[in-house]
mmCIF file of C-alpha atoms and ligand atoms in Angstrom:
data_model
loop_
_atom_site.group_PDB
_atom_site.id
_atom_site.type_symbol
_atom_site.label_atom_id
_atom_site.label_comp_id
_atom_site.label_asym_id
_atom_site.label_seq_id
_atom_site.Cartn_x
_atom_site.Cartn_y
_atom_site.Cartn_z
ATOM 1 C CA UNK A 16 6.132 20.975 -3.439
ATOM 2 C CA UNK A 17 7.218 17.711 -1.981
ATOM 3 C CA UNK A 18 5.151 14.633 -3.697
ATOM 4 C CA UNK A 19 5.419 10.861 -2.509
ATOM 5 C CA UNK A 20 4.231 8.187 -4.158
ATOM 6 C CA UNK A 21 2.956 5.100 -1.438
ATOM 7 C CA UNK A 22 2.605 2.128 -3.825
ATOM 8 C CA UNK A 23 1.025 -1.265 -3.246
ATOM 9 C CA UNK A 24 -1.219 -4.354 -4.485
ATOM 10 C CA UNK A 25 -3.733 -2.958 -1.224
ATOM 11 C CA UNK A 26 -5.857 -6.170 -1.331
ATOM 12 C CA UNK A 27 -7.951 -5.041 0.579
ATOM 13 C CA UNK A 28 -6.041 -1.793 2.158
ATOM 14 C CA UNK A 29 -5.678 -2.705 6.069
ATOM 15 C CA UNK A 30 -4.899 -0.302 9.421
ATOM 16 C CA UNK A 31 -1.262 -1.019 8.721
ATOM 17 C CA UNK A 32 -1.266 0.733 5.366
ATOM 18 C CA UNK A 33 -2.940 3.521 6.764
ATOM 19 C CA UNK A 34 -0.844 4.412 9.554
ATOM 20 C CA UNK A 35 1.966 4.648 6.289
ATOM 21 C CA UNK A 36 -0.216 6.683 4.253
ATOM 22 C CA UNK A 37 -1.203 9.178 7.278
ATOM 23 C CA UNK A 38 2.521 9.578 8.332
ATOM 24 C CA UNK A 39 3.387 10.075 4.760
ATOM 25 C CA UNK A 40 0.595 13.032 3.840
ATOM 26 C CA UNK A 41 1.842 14.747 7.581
ATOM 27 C CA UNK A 42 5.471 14.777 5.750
ATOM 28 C CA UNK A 43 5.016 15.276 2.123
ATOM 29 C CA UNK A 44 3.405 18.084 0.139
ATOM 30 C CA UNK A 45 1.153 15.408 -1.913
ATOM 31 C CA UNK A 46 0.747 11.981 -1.291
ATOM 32 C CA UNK A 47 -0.441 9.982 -4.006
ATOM 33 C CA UNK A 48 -1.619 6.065 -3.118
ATOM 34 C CA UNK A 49 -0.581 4.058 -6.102
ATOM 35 C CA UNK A 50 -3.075 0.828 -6.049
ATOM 36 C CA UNK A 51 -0.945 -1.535 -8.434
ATOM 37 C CA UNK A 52 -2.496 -3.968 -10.945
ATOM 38 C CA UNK A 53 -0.544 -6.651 -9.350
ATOM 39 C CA UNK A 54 -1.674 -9.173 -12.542
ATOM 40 C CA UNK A 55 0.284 -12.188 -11.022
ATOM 41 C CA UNK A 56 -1.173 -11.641 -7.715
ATOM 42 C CA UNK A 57 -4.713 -13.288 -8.618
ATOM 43 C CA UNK A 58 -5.965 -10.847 -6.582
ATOM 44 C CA UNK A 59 -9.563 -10.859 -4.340
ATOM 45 C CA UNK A 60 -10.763 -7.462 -5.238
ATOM 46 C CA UNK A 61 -9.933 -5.686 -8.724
ATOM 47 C CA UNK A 62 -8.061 -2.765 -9.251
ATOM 48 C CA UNK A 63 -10.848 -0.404 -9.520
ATOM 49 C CA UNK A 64 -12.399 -1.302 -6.642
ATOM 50 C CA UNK A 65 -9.331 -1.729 -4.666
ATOM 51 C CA UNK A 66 -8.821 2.106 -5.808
ATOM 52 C CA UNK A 67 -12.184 2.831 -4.392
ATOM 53 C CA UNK A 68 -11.814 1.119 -0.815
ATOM 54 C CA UNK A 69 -8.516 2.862 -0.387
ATOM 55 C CA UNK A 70 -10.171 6.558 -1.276
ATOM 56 C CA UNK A 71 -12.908 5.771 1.585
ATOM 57 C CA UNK A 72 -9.932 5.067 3.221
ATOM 58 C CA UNK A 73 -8.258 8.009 3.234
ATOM 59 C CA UNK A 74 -11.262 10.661 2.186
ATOM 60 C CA UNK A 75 -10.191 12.843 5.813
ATOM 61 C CA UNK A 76 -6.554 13.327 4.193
ATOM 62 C CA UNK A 77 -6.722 16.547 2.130
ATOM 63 C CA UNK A 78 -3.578 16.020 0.368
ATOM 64 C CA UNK A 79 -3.864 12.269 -0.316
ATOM 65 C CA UNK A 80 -5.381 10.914 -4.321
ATOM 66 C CA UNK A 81 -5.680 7.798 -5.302
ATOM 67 C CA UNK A 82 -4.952 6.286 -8.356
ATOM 68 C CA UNK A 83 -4.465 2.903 -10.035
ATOM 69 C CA UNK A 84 -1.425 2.134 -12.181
ATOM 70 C CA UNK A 85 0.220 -0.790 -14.358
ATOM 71 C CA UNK A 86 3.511 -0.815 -15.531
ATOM 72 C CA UNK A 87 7.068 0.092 -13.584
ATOM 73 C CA UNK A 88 6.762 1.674 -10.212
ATOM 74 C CA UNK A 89 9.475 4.576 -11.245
ATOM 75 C CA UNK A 90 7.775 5.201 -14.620
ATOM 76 C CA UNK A 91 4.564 6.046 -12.714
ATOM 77 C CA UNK A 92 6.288 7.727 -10.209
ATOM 78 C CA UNK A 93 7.677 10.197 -12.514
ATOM 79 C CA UNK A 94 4.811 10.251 -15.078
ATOM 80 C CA UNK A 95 3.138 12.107 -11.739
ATOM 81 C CA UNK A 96 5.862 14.096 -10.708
ATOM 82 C CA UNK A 97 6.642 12.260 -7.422
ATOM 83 C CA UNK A 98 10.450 12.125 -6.481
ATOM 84 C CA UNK A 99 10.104 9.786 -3.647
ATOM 85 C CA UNK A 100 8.031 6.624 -3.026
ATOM 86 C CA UNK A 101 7.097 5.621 0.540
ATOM 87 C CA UNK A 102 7.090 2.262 1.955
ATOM 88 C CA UNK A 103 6.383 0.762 5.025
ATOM 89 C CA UNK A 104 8.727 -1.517 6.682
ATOM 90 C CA UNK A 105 7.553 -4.075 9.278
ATOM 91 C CA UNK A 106 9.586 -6.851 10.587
ATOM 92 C CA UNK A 107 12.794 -8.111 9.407
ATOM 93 C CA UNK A 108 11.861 -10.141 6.769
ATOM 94 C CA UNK A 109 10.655 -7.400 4.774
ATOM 95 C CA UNK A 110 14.241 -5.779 4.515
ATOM 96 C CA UNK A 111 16.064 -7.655 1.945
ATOM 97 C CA UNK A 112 12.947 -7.241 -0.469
ATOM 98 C CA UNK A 113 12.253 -4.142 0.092
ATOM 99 C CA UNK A 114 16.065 -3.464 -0.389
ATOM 100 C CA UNK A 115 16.254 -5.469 -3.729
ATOM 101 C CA UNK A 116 13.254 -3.397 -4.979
ATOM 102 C CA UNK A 117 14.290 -0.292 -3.654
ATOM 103 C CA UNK A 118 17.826 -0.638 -4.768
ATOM 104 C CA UNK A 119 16.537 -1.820 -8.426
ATOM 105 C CA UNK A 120 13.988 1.092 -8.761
ATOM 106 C CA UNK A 121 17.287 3.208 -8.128
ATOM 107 C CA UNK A 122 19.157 1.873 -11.200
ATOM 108 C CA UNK A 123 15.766 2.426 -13.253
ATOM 109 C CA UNK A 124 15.273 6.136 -12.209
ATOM 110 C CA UNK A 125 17.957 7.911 -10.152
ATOM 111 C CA UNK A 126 15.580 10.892 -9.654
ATOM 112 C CA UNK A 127 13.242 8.899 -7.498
ATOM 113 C CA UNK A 128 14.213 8.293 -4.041
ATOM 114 C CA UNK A 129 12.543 5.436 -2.080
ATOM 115 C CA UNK A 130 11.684 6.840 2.153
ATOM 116 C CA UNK A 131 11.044 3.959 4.416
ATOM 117 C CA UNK A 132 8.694 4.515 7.429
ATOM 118 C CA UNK A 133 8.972 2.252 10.444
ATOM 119 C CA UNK A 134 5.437 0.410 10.987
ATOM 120 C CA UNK A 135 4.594 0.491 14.750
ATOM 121 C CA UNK A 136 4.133 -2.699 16.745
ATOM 122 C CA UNK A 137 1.179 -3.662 16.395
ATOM 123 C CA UNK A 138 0.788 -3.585 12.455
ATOM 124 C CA UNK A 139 4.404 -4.982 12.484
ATOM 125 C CA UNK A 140 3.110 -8.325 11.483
ATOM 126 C CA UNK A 141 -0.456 -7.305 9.937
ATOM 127 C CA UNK A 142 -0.878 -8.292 6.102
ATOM 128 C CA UNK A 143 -3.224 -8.405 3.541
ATOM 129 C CA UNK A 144 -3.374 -11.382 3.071
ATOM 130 C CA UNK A 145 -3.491 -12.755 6.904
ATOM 131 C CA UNK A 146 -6.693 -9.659 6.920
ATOM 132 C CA UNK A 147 -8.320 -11.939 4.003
ATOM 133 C CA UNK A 148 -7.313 -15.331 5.645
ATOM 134 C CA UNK A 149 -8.908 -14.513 8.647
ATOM 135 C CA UNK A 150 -12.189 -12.772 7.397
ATOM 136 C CA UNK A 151 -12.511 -16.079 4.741
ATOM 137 C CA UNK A 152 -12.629 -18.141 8.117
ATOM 138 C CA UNK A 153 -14.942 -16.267 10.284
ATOM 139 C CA UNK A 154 -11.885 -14.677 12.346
ATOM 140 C CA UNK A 155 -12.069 -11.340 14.041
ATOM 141 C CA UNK A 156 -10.561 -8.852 11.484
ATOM 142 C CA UNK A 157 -12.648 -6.163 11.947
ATOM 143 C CA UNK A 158 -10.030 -3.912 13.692
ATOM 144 C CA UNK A 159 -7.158 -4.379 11.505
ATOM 145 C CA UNK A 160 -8.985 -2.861 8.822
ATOM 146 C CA UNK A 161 -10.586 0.463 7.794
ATOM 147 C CA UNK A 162 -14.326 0.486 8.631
ATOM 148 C CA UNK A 163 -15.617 0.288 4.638
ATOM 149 C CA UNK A 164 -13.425 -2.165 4.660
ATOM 150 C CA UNK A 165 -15.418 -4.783 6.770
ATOM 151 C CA UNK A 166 -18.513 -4.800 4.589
ATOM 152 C CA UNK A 167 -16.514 -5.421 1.385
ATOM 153 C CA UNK A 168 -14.857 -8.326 2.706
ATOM 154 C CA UNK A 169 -17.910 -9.849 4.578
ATOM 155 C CA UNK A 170 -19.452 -9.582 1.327
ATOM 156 C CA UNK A 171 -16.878 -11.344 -1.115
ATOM 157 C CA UNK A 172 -16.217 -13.897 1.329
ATOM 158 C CA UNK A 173 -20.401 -14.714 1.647
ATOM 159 C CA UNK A 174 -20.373 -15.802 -2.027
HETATM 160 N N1 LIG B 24 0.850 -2.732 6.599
HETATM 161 C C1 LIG B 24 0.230 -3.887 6.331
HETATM 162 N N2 LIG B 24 0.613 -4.705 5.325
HETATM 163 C C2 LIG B 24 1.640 -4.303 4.571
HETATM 164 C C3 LIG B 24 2.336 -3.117 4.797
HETATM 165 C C4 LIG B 24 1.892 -2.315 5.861
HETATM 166 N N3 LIG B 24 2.503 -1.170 6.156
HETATM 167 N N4 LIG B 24 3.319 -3.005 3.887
HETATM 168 C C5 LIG B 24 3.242 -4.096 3.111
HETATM 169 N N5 LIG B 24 2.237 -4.884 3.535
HETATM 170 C C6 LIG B 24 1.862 -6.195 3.002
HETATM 171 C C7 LIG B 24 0.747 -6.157 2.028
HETATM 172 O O1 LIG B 24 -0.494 -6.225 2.713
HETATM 173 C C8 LIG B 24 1.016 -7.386 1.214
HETATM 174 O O2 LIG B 24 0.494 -8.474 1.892
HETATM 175 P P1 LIG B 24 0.055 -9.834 1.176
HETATM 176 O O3 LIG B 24 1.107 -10.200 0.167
HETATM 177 O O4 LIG B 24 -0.035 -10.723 2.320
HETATM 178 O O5 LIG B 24 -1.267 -9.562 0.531
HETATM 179 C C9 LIG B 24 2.548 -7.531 1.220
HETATM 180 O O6 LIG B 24 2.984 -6.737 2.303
HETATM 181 C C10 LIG B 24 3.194 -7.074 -0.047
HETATM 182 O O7 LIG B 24 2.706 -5.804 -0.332
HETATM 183 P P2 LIG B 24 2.292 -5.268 -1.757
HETATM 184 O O8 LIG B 24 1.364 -4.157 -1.551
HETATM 185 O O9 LIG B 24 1.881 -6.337 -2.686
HETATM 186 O O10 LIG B 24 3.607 -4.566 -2.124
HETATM 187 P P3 LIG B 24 5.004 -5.011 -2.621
HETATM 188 O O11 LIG B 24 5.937 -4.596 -1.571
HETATM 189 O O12 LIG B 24 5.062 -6.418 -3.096
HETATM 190 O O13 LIG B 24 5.162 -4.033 -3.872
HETATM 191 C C11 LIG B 24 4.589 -2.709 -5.701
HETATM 192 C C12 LIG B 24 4.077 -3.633 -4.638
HETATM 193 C C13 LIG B 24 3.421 -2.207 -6.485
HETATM 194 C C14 LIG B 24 5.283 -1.514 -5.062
HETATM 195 C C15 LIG B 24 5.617 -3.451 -6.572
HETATM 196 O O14 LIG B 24 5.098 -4.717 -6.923
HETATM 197 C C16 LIG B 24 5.945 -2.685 -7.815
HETATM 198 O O15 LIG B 24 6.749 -1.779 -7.771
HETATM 199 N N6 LIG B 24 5.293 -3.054 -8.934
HETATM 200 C C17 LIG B 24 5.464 -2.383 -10.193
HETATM 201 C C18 LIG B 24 6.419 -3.147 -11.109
HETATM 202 C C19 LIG B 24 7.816 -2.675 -10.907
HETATM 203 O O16 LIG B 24 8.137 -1.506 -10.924
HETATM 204 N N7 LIG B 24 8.708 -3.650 -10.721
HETATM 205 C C20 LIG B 24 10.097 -3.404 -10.483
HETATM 206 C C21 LIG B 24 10.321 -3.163 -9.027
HETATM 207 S S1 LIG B 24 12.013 -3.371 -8.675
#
């Protein structure tokens, strides 16, 4: 049994992160989406319901959990019995973090192997927080997101 991790803050999950988790679950055995506490990202929605947005997410994907985590990525990772962690790379300018990261969670944990999956074109420049930047303003972000997704933003951003 093949198990991935696909970490991430997910605030809120958008199409982008989707496409990873899909393409993951149609390669691994178990895919488990690991929604991090991300303490120093002040984020909009908490962890627990950050968790729940992504499982609407992803209910269709039999072999896809969910599950919120603090701490190091690796010690997660092999507190589950993952041996590789997914992540998506977009444009350019994710590379060198995503290398630092990747290269550091290597010295913390040789058994855990970080995959990276290509994001197509159109989510190549899709984030977070452009999703909440736009939906704060009134913007159009309707289809860069999951469709529980729209009602939980419309609502935090009527308060
Ligand atoms: N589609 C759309 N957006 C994407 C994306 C994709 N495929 N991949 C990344 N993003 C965006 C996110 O939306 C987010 O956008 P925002 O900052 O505008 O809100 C941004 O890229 C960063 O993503 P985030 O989910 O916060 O992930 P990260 O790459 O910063 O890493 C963890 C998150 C949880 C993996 C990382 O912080 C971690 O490992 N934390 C645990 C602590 C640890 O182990 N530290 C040592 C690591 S060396």
């Amino acid at each position: 049994m093949k198990k991935a991790l696909v970490p991430g803050t997910f605030d809120p999950i958008t199409n982008g992160h989707l496409d990873i988790i899909t393409r993951a679950a149609s390669i691994f055995d178990e895919v488990v989406v690991a929604v991090a506490l991300s303490a120093k990202k002040n984020t909009l929605f908490p962890l627990d319901r950050r968790v729940e947005l992504v499982e609407e997410a992803v209910k269709d994907l039999p072999n896809v959990t969910v599950k919120g985590f603090d701490g190091l990525l690796t010690d997660f990772a092999f507190e589950q019995g993952a041996h590789c962690v997914v992540k998506g790379l977009r444009a350019i300018t994710d590379f060198e973090y995503e290398f630092q990261m990747a290269a550091m969670n290597w010295q913390l944990h040789r058994a855990v192997e970080t995959f990276f999956i290509m994001s197509p074109p159109e989510y190549m420049y899709l984030s977070s927080s452009i999703v909440r930047e736009l939906a704060s303003m009134n913007g159009k972000f309707e289809k860069f997101v999951p469709e529980n997704v729209v009602p939980a933003l419309k609502e935090a951003y009527s308060k």
